[in-house]
Amino acid sequence: MPGACPHFVFACFKRVERWADRLTGAAGPFFVAIATLLFIIGTLCFLDVILPSIAWPWLSTLPCLLIILNLFAHYYFACMVSPGFASDPPPRTGNGFIWAKKRQTPHRPLTNGVRWSANLNITPASTSRCAKCGGSKPERTHHCRVCNRCVLKYDHHCPVGINQCVGLHNERHFALFMAYVVIATFCFTALGWPHLFVALGFNFNDEWEHRMSPVVFSIIYFLCLVMCLAVGTMFTWHLWGVAVGETAVESQDHEHYQQVAQSRGEIFQNSYDLGKFKNLQLFFNLGPDGYPIYTLLFPFRILPYTDGRSWARKPGLERHHGIYVGEELTDEEDN
C-alpha cells in the first residue's frame, strides 16, 4: 500500500523519540549535578582570579555577589519548584523571606484564580479530558511524555538543564536563570581575558599566582564564552515568545493555525497576545497590580498572575480568532 511506508517510518521516528525522552529523563539528575558543579567551579574561578583584580572593589563586589546569588537561586527554583500540574490544587503565596511582597493596590481583587485588577479581559479557560492520563486538562495545558502528567501552560521538558518541565509556576525562574547565566558568563569573559593570556602562558612577564589551576580557569573561560552565546540565543528566543504571548508549543501550533485561517481568507489572532509590554508585565507579574520591578534584581518567589484556570485575553476575544471549535491541535496528534 502506498501510504504504509511513510506511516511506518513516522511510527519508527516517534518510537525513537520516546526512547530518547526516557533516556534523557533518566540521565536528568546527572546533567543537573554536572551543571551545578560547573557553576560552582566557575564561581570559585571568578572569586579567586577575576574579582580581586576589578577596580573599585568596594563598588563592584556587591553587584557581582548579587549576580551569583540570583544565578544559583533561580537555578534552584527552576529545578525544585513544580511547573504546575493540572491535577494539583493551586499553590498559595508563602510567608517566608523568600516571597516577595505584593504592592498594595486599591483595585478589587478578582476571583477565579487571577491576581490582577479588573482592567483585564479575563475569561475562564476551556477544559477537556486528556486522552493519555484521563485527567482534566485546562486550556494551554499539555501532557508531558516524560513526566506522564498534564502541565499547566506547558512550554517544554528540559531534561538536560533542570530535569523537569517548564510550566506556569517555574517558567519565570527559568527565564531569569537564563538571563543571569548570560550576565554572569558575559562578565566572566569580558573581565577575565587578561587572566586568560597569563593562564595560557602568552604573557611571560606575569606569573600565575592564584589558587585555582590555570588549566581549570582556561577551560571555564571557554565554557563561559560558549554558554554566553548559546544561552543568550535561547534566552532571546524564549523572551520573544513571552513578548508575543505564546509558549514553545504554541508557537508551533500558531503557525498551523495561521495556515488554516489563511486558507479561508481569514487572519489568525492569538487571543493571549495583549501587546509586548503587557505580555512581559503579566509574565513577570510586575506593575501597579503586580510586584515592584526590583523583584527582577533579587531571587524572590512570586506566583504567576493566574492559576492556569483563567487567562487574560485580547479585548473582544474569548478564544483565538480565525480558528473554529474543534480545529485546535491537541496532544493526540503525537499518537
CSV table of C-alpha atoms in Angstrom, one decimal:
chain,number,residue,atom,x,y,z
A,1,MET,CA,0.0,0.0,0.0
A,2,PRO,CA,1.4,3.5,-0.9
A,3,GLY,CA,0.7,5.1,2.5
A,4,ALA,CA,2.0,2.2,4.6
A,5,CYS,CA,5.7,3.0,4.2
A,6,PRO,CA,5.5,6.7,5.3
A,7,HIS,CA,3.3,5.7,8.2
A,8,PHE,CA,5.8,3.0,9.3
A,9,VAL,CA,8.7,5.5,9.0
A,10,PHE,CA,6.8,8.1,11.1
A,11,ALA,CA,6.0,5.4,13.7
A,12,CYS,CA,9.6,4.4,13.9
A,13,PHE,CA,10.7,8.0,14.4
A,14,LYS,CA,8.1,8.6,17.2
A,15,ARG,CA,9.3,5.4,18.9
A,16,VAL,CA,12.9,6.6,18.8
A,17,GLU,CA,11.8,10.0,20.1
A,18,ARG,CA,10.1,8.3,23.1
A,19,TRP,CA,13.1,6.2,23.9
A,20,ALA,CA,15.3,9.3,23.7
A,21,ASP,CA,12.9,11.1,26.1
A,22,ARG,CA,13.2,8.2,28.6
A,23,LEU,CA,17.0,8.1,28.3
A,24,THR,CA,17.4,11.9,28.8
A,25,GLY,CA,14.8,11.8,31.6
A,26,ALA,CA,16.8,9.0,33.4
A,27,ALA,CA,20.0,10.9,32.9
A,28,GLY,CA,18.5,14.2,34.1
A,29,PRO,CA,19.9,14.2,37.7
A,30,PHE,CA,23.4,13.5,36.3
A,31,PHE,CA,23.1,16.5,34.0
A,32,VAL,CA,21.9,18.7,36.9
A,33,ALA,CA,24.8,17.6,39.0
A,34,ILE,CA,27.3,18.4,36.3
A,35,ALA,CA,25.7,21.8,35.7
A,36,THR,CA,25.8,22.6,39.4
A,37,LEU,CA,29.5,21.5,39.6
A,38,LEU,CA,30.4,23.7,36.7
A,39,PHE,CA,28.6,26.7,38.2
A,40,ILE,CA,30.4,26.2,41.5
A,41,ILE,CA,33.9,25.9,39.8
A,42,GLY,CA,33.1,28.9,37.6
A,43,THR,CA,32.1,30.9,40.7
A,44,LEU,CA,35.3,29.9,42.5
A,45,CYS,CA,37.4,30.9,39.5
A,46,PHE,CA,35.7,34.3,39.4
A,47,LEU,CA,36.1,34.9,43.1
A,48,ASP,CA,39.7,33.8,43.2
A,49,VAL,CA,41.1,35.2,39.9
A,50,ILE,CA,38.8,38.0,38.5
A,51,LEU,CA,37.1,39.7,41.4
A,52,PRO,CA,40.3,40.8,43.2
A,53,SER,CA,41.6,42.5,40.1
A,54,ILE,CA,38.4,44.6,39.4
A,55,ALA,CA,38.7,48.3,40.0
A,56,TRP,CA,36.8,49.9,42.8
A,57,PRO,CA,36.1,46.6,44.8
A,58,TRP,CA,34.0,48.5,47.3
A,59,LEU,CA,31.6,49.3,44.5
A,60,SER,CA,31.8,46.2,42.2
A,61,THR,CA,31.8,43.4,44.8
A,62,LEU,CA,28.2,43.7,45.8
A,63,PRO,CA,26.7,43.6,42.3
A,64,CYS,CA,28.9,40.6,41.4
A,65,LEU,CA,27.8,38.7,44.5
A,66,LEU,CA,24.2,39.6,43.7
A,67,ILE,CA,24.5,38.1,40.2
A,68,ILE,CA,26.0,34.9,41.7
A,69,LEU,CA,23.1,34.8,44.2
A,70,ASN,CA,20.5,35.2,41.5
A,71,LEU,CA,22.2,32.6,39.3
A,72,PHE,CA,22.1,29.9,41.9
A,73,ALA,CA,18.8,30.8,43.5
A,74,HIS,CA,16.8,30.9,40.2
A,75,TYR,CA,18.5,27.6,39.1
A,76,TYR,CA,17.4,26.0,42.3
A,77,PHE,CA,13.9,27.3,42.0
A,78,ALA,CA,13.7,26.3,38.3
A,79,CYS,CA,14.7,22.7,39.3
A,80,MET,CA,12.7,22.4,42.5
A,81,VAL,CA,9.5,24.4,42.1
A,82,SER,CA,6.8,22.3,40.5
A,83,PRO,CA,5.9,23.5,37.0
A,84,GLY,CA,2.2,23.3,37.9
A,85,PHE,CA,0.3,20.1,37.2
A,86,ALA,CA,-3.3,20.2,36.3
A,87,SER,CA,-4.2,17.6,38.9
A,88,ASP,CA,-2.7,19.6,41.8
A,89,PRO,CA,-4.5,22.4,43.7
A,90,PRO,CA,-3.3,26.0,43.1
A,91,PRO,CA,-0.4,26.9,45.4
A,92,ARG,CA,-0.6,29.8,47.8
A,93,THR,CA,1.8,32.6,48.5
A,94,GLY,CA,4.2,31.8,51.3
A,95,ASN,CA,5.1,33.9,54.2
A,96,GLY,CA,8.8,33.4,54.3
A,97,PHE,CA,11.5,36.0,53.5
A,98,ILE,CA,12.0,34.4,50.0
A,99,TRP,CA,8.5,35.5,49.0
A,100,ALA,CA,8.1,39.0,47.5
A,101,LYS,CA,5.6,41.4,49.0
A,102,LYS,CA,2.9,42.5,46.5
A,103,ARG,CA,2.0,46.1,46.0
A,104,GLN,CA,-0.9,47.4,47.9
A,105,THR,CA,-3.5,48.2,45.3
A,106,PRO,CA,-6.9,49.8,45.7
A,107,HIS,CA,-8.4,47.7,42.9
A,108,ARG,CA,-10.9,45.0,43.7
A,109,PRO,CA,-9.2,41.6,43.7
A,110,LEU,CA,-10.6,39.2,41.1
A,111,THR,CA,-11.7,35.7,41.9
A,112,ASN,CA,-11.4,32.6,39.6
A,113,GLY,CA,-7.7,32.4,40.1
A,114,VAL,CA,-6.5,35.7,38.7
A,115,ARG,CA,-4.5,38.0,40.9
A,116,TRP,CA,-4.8,41.2,38.8
A,117,SER,CA,-7.4,44.0,38.8
A,118,ALA,CA,-10.5,44.2,36.7
A,119,ASN,CA,-8.8,46.2,33.9
A,120,LEU,CA,-8.1,43.0,32.0
A,121,ASN,CA,-10.3,40.9,29.8
A,122,ILE,CA,-10.3,37.7,31.9
A,123,THR,CA,-12.1,34.6,30.7
A,124,PRO,CA,-12.2,31.1,32.2
A,125,ALA,CA,-10.1,28.5,30.4
A,126,SER,CA,-11.9,25.9,28.4
A,127,THR,CA,-11.3,22.4,29.7
A,128,SER,CA,-11.1,19.0,28.1
A,129,ARG,CA,-10.2,15.4,29.1
A,130,CYS,CA,-6.7,14.2,28.4
A,131,ALA,CA,-6.7,11.1,26.3
A,132,LYS,CA,-3.3,10.0,27.8
A,133,CYS,CA,-3.8,10.3,31.5
A,134,GLY,CA,-7.6,10.8,31.7
A,135,GLY,CA,-7.4,13.9,33.8
A,136,SER,CA,-9.0,17.3,33.4
A,137,LYS,CA,-6.9,19.5,31.1
A,138,PRO,CA,-7.5,23.3,31.2
A,139,GLU,CA,-6.7,25.4,28.1
A,140,ARG,CA,-2.9,25.9,27.4
A,141,THR,CA,-2.2,22.6,29.3
A,142,HIS,CA,-0.2,19.8,27.6
A,143,HIS,CA,0.6,16.3,28.6
A,144,CYS,CA,4.3,15.7,29.1
A,145,ARG,CA,5.5,12.3,27.8
A,146,VAL,CA,8.5,12.2,30.2
A,147,CYS,CA,6.6,13.2,33.4
A,148,ASN,CA,3.4,11.5,32.2
A,149,ARG,CA,1.3,14.3,33.7
A,150,CYS,CA,-0.5,17.3,32.3
A,151,VAL,CA,1.4,20.6,32.9
A,152,LEU,CA,-0.3,24.0,33.1
A,153,LYS,CA,1.0,26.4,30.4
A,154,TYR,CA,3.5,23.7,29.3
A,155,ASP,CA,6.4,25.2,27.4
A,156,HIS,CA,8.9,22.2,27.1
A,157,HIS,CA,10.5,19.5,29.1
A,158,CYS,CA,14.1,20.3,30.0
A,159,PRO,CA,15.9,17.1,31.0
A,160,VAL,CA,19.4,18.5,30.4
A,161,GLY,CA,19.1,21.8,32.3
A,162,ILE,CA,16.6,21.4,35.2
A,163,ASN,CA,15.4,17.8,34.8
A,164,GLN,CA,11.7,18.7,34.7
A,165,CYS,CA,9.1,20.6,32.7
A,166,VAL,CA,9.0,24.3,32.3
A,167,GLY,CA,5.5,25.4,33.0
A,168,LEU,CA,3.3,28.0,34.6
A,169,HIS,CA,4.9,28.1,38.1
A,170,ASN,CA,8.6,27.8,37.3
A,171,GLU,CA,8.9,29.5,33.9
A,172,ARG,CA,9.6,32.8,35.4
A,173,HIS,CA,12.5,31.3,37.4
A,174,PHE,CA,13.7,29.5,34.3
A,175,ALA,CA,13.8,32.7,32.2
A,176,LEU,CA,15.6,34.7,34.9
A,177,PHE,CA,18.0,31.8,35.4
A,178,MET,CA,18.9,32.1,31.7
A,179,ALA,CA,19.2,35.9,32.0
A,180,TYR,CA,21.6,35.7,34.9
A,181,VAL,CA,23.6,32.9,33.1
A,182,VAL,CA,24.1,35.3,30.2
A,183,ILE,CA,25.1,38.2,32.5
A,184,ALA,CA,27.4,36.1,34.6
A,185,THR,CA,29.2,34.4,31.6
A,186,PHE,CA,29.5,37.8,29.8
A,187,CYS,CA,31.1,39.4,32.9
A,188,PHE,CA,33.4,36.4,33.2
A,189,THR,CA,34.6,36.6,29.6
A,190,ALA,CA,34.8,40.4,29.5
A,191,LEU,CA,36.7,40.8,32.7
A,192,GLY,CA,38.7,37.6,32.6
A,193,TRP,CA,40.5,37.8,29.2
A,194,PRO,CA,43.7,39.4,30.6
A,195,HIS,CA,44.0,36.4,33.1
A,196,LEU,CA,43.4,34.0,30.2
A,197,PHE,CA,46.6,35.2,28.5
A,198,VAL,CA,48.5,34.6,31.7
A,199,ALA,CA,46.9,31.2,32.2
A,200,LEU,CA,47.8,30.1,28.6
A,201,GLY,CA,51.4,31.4,29.0
A,202,PHE,CA,51.1,34.2,26.4
A,203,ASN,CA,52.1,36.9,28.9
A,204,PHE,CA,55.6,35.9,30.0
A,205,ASN,CA,56.0,38.9,32.3
A,206,ASP,CA,53.3,37.8,34.7
A,207,GLU,CA,53.2,34.6,36.8
A,208,TRP,CA,50.0,32.7,37.8
A,209,GLU,CA,49.6,33.5,41.5
A,210,HIS,CA,46.1,32.2,42.1
A,211,ARG,CA,44.8,29.1,44.0
A,212,MET,CA,42.8,28.0,41.0
A,213,SER,CA,44.7,26.0,38.4
A,214,PRO,CA,45.4,27.9,35.1
A,215,VAL,CA,44.1,24.9,33.2
A,216,VAL,CA,40.8,24.9,35.0
A,217,PHE,CA,40.4,28.6,34.6
A,218,SER,CA,41.1,28.3,30.9
A,219,ILE,CA,38.5,25.6,30.5
A,220,ILE,CA,35.9,27.5,32.4
A,221,TYR,CA,36.7,30.7,30.4
A,222,PHE,CA,36.0,29.0,27.1
A,223,LEU,CA,32.9,27.2,28.5
A,224,CYS,CA,31.6,30.6,29.6
A,225,LEU,CA,32.2,32.0,26.2
A,226,VAL,CA,30.2,29.2,24.6
A,227,MET,CA,27.4,29.4,27.2
A,228,CYS,CA,27.1,33.1,26.8
A,229,LEU,CA,26.4,32.7,23.1
A,230,ALA,CA,24.2,29.6,23.3
A,231,VAL,CA,22.2,30.6,26.3
A,232,GLY,CA,21.9,34.1,25.1
A,233,THR,CA,20.3,32.8,21.9
A,234,MET,CA,17.9,30.6,23.8
A,235,PHE,CA,17.0,33.4,26.2
A,236,THR,CA,16.3,35.8,23.4
A,237,TRP,CA,14.1,33.3,21.6
A,238,HIS,CA,12.3,32.5,24.9
A,239,LEU,CA,11.8,36.1,25.8
A,240,TRP,CA,10.4,36.8,22.3
A,241,GLY,CA,7.9,34.1,22.8
A,242,VAL,CA,6.8,35.6,26.1
A,243,ALA,CA,6.5,39.1,24.4
A,244,VAL,CA,4.2,37.8,21.7
A,245,GLY,CA,2.1,35.7,24.2
A,246,GLU,CA,2.9,32.1,23.3
A,247,THR,CA,4.9,29.2,24.6
A,248,ALA,CA,7.3,27.0,22.6
A,249,VAL,CA,4.5,24.5,21.9
A,250,GLU,CA,2.0,27.2,21.0
A,251,SER,CA,4.5,28.9,18.6
A,252,GLN,CA,4.4,25.7,16.5
A,253,ASP,CA,0.6,25.4,16.8
A,254,HIS,CA,0.1,29.0,15.8
A,255,GLU,CA,2.0,28.5,12.6
A,256,HIS,CA,-0.5,25.8,11.7
A,257,TYR,CA,-3.4,28.0,12.7
A,258,GLN,CA,-2.2,30.8,10.5
A,259,GLN,CA,-2.2,28.5,7.5
A,260,VAL,CA,-5.6,27.2,8.3
A,261,ALA,CA,-7.1,30.7,8.7
A,262,GLN,CA,-5.3,31.9,5.6
A,263,SER,CA,-6.8,29.1,3.5
A,264,ARG,CA,-10.2,30.5,4.4
A,265,GLY,CA,-9.2,34.1,3.7
A,266,GLU,CA,-9.1,34.9,7.4
A,267,ILE,CA,-6.4,36.3,9.7
A,268,PHE,CA,-5.4,34.3,12.8
A,269,GLN,CA,-5.2,36.3,16.0
A,270,ASN,CA,-3.6,35.0,19.2
A,271,SER,CA,-6.1,35.8,22.0
A,272,TYR,CA,-3.3,35.7,24.6
A,273,ASP,CA,-1.3,38.4,22.9
A,274,LEU,CA,-2.1,41.7,24.7
A,275,GLY,CA,0.9,43.6,23.3
A,276,LYS,CA,4.6,43.0,24.0
A,277,PHE,CA,4.8,45.3,27.0
A,278,LYS,CA,1.6,43.9,28.7
A,279,ASN,CA,2.7,40.3,27.9
A,280,LEU,CA,6.0,40.9,29.6
A,281,GLN,CA,4.4,42.7,32.5
A,282,LEU,CA,2.0,39.8,33.1
A,283,PHE,CA,4.7,37.1,32.7
A,284,PHE,CA,7.0,38.7,35.3
A,285,ASN,CA,3.9,39.8,37.3
A,286,LEU,CA,5.1,43.5,37.6
A,287,GLY,CA,3.3,46.8,37.6
A,288,PRO,CA,0.7,48.6,39.7
A,289,ASP,CA,-1.4,45.3,40.1
A,290,GLY,CA,1.6,43.1,40.5
A,291,TYR,CA,5.0,43.3,42.2
A,292,PRO,CA,7.7,46.0,42.2
A,293,ILE,CA,10.4,46.0,39.4
A,294,TYR,CA,13.1,45.3,42.0
A,295,THR,CA,11.9,41.7,42.2
A,296,LEU,CA,13.9,41.2,38.9
A,297,LEU,CA,17.1,42.0,40.8
A,298,PHE,CA,16.6,39.7,43.8
A,299,PRO,CA,15.7,36.0,43.7
A,300,PHE,CA,12.2,36.2,45.2
A,301,ARG,CA,9.5,33.6,44.9
A,302,ILE,CA,6.5,35.1,43.0
A,303,LEU,CA,3.3,33.3,41.9
A,304,PRO,CA,2.1,34.0,38.4
A,305,TYR,CA,-0.8,36.3,37.8
A,306,THR,CA,-3.1,33.4,37.2
A,307,ASP,CA,-3.6,29.8,38.5
A,308,GLY,CA,-3.9,28.5,34.9
A,309,ARG,CA,-7.7,28.1,35.0
A,310,SER,CA,-8.4,31.6,33.7
A,311,TRP,CA,-6.4,33.8,31.2
A,312,ALA,CA,-6.2,37.4,30.2
A,313,ARG,CA,-7.1,37.8,26.6
A,314,LYS,CA,-7.1,40.5,23.9
A,315,PRO,CA,-10.1,42.7,24.3
A,316,GLY,CA,-13.2,41.4,22.4
A,317,LEU,CA,-11.8,37.9,22.1
A,318,GLU,CA,-12.8,34.9,24.2
A,319,ARG,CA,-10.8,32.5,22.1
A,320,HIS,CA,-8.4,32.6,19.1
A,321,HIS,CA,-9.8,34.4,16.1
A,322,GLY,CA,-9.6,32.5,12.7
A,323,ILE,CA,-9.8,29.0,14.2
A,324,TYR,CA,-13.1,27.3,14.8
A,325,VAL,CA,-14.0,25.0,17.6
A,326,GLY,CA,-12.6,21.5,17.0
A,327,GLU,CA,-9.7,22.7,14.8
A,328,GLU,CA,-7.3,23.3,17.8
A,329,LEU,CA,-4.3,20.9,17.9
A,330,THR,CA,-4.1,18.6,20.9
A,331,ASP,CA,-1.7,16.2,22.4
A,332,GLU,CA,-3.4,13.4,20.5
A,333,GLU,CA,-1.6,14.5,17.3
A,334,ASP,CA,1.5,12.9,18.8
A,335,ASN,CA,0.0,9.4,18.7
